Short mmCIF file of C-alpha atoms in Angstrom, two decimals:
data_model
loop_
_atom_site.label_atom_id
_atom_site.label_comp_id
_atom_site.label_asym_id
_atom_site.label_seq_id
_atom_site.Cartn_x
_atom_site.Cartn_y
_atom_site.Cartn_z
CA MET A 1 17.66 -10.96 -4.71
CA LEU A 2 15.52 -7.88 -4.37
CA PHE A 3 13.45 -6.90 -1.22
CA ALA A 4 10.44 -4.78 -1.23
CA VAL A 5 10.38 -3.16 2.05
CA THR A 6 6.69 -1.99 2.38
CA ASP A 7 4.51 0.05 4.74
CA ILE A 8 0.83 0.93 4.17
CA GLU A 9 -1.73 2.86 6.11
CA THR A 10 -5.47 2.05 5.88
CA THR A 11 -8.82 3.10 6.91
CA GLY A 12 -9.23 0.04 9.23
CA GLY A 13 -8.29 -3.51 10.04
CA HIS A 14 -10.07 -5.59 7.36
CA ALA A 15 -8.79 -5.84 4.01
CA SER A 16 -12.22 -6.78 2.40
CA THR A 17 -13.96 -3.74 3.76
CA ASN A 18 -11.35 -1.02 4.43
CA GLY A 19 -9.15 0.82 2.01
CA ILE A 20 -5.51 1.84 1.79
CA THR A 21 -4.63 5.44 2.41
CA GLU A 22 -0.84 5.50 1.88
CA VAL A 23 1.73 3.13 0.34
CA GLY A 24 5.53 3.37 0.74
CA VAL A 25 7.93 0.90 -0.75
CA VAL A 26 11.70 0.85 -0.83
CA ILE A 27 13.44 -1.76 -3.07
CA TYR A 28 16.59 -2.93 -1.43
CA ASP A 29 19.23 -5.14 -3.20
CA GLY A 30 20.91 -6.37 0.04
CA GLU A 31 23.49 -3.36 -0.14
CA GLN A 32 21.61 -0.29 -1.08
CA VAL A 33 18.32 1.20 -1.89
CA VAL A 34 17.77 1.02 -5.66
CA GLN A 35 14.20 2.36 -5.97
CA ARG A 36 11.58 4.31 -3.86
CA PHE A 37 7.81 4.62 -4.25
CA GLU A 38 5.49 6.62 -1.93
CA THR A 39 2.06 8.06 -2.42
CA LEU A 40 -1.18 8.82 -0.49
CA VAL A 41 -4.08 6.94 -1.86
CA ASN A 42 -7.75 7.98 -2.07
CA PRO A 43 -9.61 5.02 -0.46
CA HIS A 44 -13.05 6.43 -1.64
CA GLN A 45 -14.37 6.07 1.90
CA SER A 46 -14.14 8.24 4.90
CA ILE A 47 -11.13 7.78 7.39
CA PRO A 48 -12.46 7.19 10.86
CA TYR A 49 -11.34 9.75 13.36
CA TYR A 50 -9.33 7.34 15.51
CA ILE A 51 -7.32 6.26 12.34
CA GLN A 52 -6.78 9.91 11.38
CA LYS A 53 -5.26 10.44 14.96
CA LEU A 54 -3.15 7.33 14.66
CA THR A 55 -1.78 7.92 11.18
CA GLY A 56 -2.08 11.67 10.82
CA ILE A 57 -3.71 11.14 7.37
CA THR A 58 -7.13 12.99 6.96
CA ASP A 59 -9.94 12.87 4.42
CA GLU A 60 -8.68 16.09 3.16
CA MET A 61 -5.26 14.90 2.47
CA VAL A 62 -6.39 11.98 0.39
CA GLN A 63 -9.20 13.76 -1.43
CA LEU A 64 -7.13 14.55 -4.57
CA ALA A 65 -4.68 11.61 -4.15
CA PRO A 66 -4.78 8.92 -6.93
CA SER A 67 -6.98 5.77 -6.38
CA PHE A 68 -5.45 2.42 -5.92
CA GLU A 69 -6.65 1.53 -9.38
CA GLU A 70 -4.53 4.50 -10.81
CA ILE A 71 -1.27 3.34 -8.91
CA ALA A 72 -1.80 -0.39 -9.37
CA PRO A 73 0.19 -0.85 -12.67
CA GLU A 74 3.30 0.87 -11.33
CA LEU A 75 2.99 -0.59 -7.86
CA PHE A 76 2.42 -4.07 -9.23
CA GLU A 77 5.54 -4.00 -11.43
CA LEU A 78 7.55 -2.70 -8.38
CA LEU A 79 6.47 -5.55 -6.04
CA GLN A 80 6.00 -8.47 -8.34
CA GLY A 81 8.63 -11.14 -7.81
CA LYS A 82 10.28 -9.33 -4.96
CA VAL A 83 10.78 -10.70 -1.37
CA PHE A 84 7.95 -8.86 0.42
CA VAL A 85 9.16 -7.33 3.83
CA ALA A 86 6.93 -5.31 6.17
CA HIS A 87 6.67 -4.82 9.99
CA ASN A 88 3.18 -6.40 10.07
CA VAL A 89 3.60 -8.59 6.90
CA ASN A 90 0.31 -10.43 7.04
CA PHE A 91 -1.68 -7.15 7.47
CA ASP A 92 0.04 -5.22 4.69
CA TYR A 93 0.16 -8.04 2.19
CA SER A 94 -3.46 -8.92 2.77
CA PHE A 95 -4.52 -5.35 1.98
CA LEU A 96 -2.37 -5.21 -1.24
CA HIS A 97 -3.32 -8.65 -2.33
CA HIS A 98 -7.02 -7.77 -1.96
CA GLN A 99 -6.66 -4.42 -3.71
CA PHE A 100 -4.68 -5.93 -6.55
CA ALA A 101 -7.15 -8.84 -6.89
CA SER A 102 -10.10 -6.46 -7.06
CA HIS A 103 -8.48 -4.71 -10.08
CA GLY A 104 -7.48 -7.80 -12.01
CA TYR A 105 -3.97 -8.41 -10.67
CA HIS A 106 -2.46 -11.50 -9.06
CA LEU A 107 0.31 -10.34 -6.85
CA GLN A 108 3.07 -12.87 -6.11
CA CYS A 109 5.93 -11.79 -4.03
#
């Protein structure tokens, strides 16, 4: 069994209106980390000041980062079929599920 230990940062609290600014995933097989993925993401929207203070991620930092559409194929392969683990699992999963769905993917993990 593989676990996808995941953390994301976003521009706000609503998956349908806010974007993802960072994704980090560690694949864990129960004994060791077998794969890692981390990237900033260009959300194509401004990051509110209070979110910049909370996360340390600024508009300038994500300006040249890949869009979610660009990282979706690799990230989908990484997450699909794994046990999804996150500190705030409902929040993180809702954002990823929404972003994948908006680009034609159906995430199941």
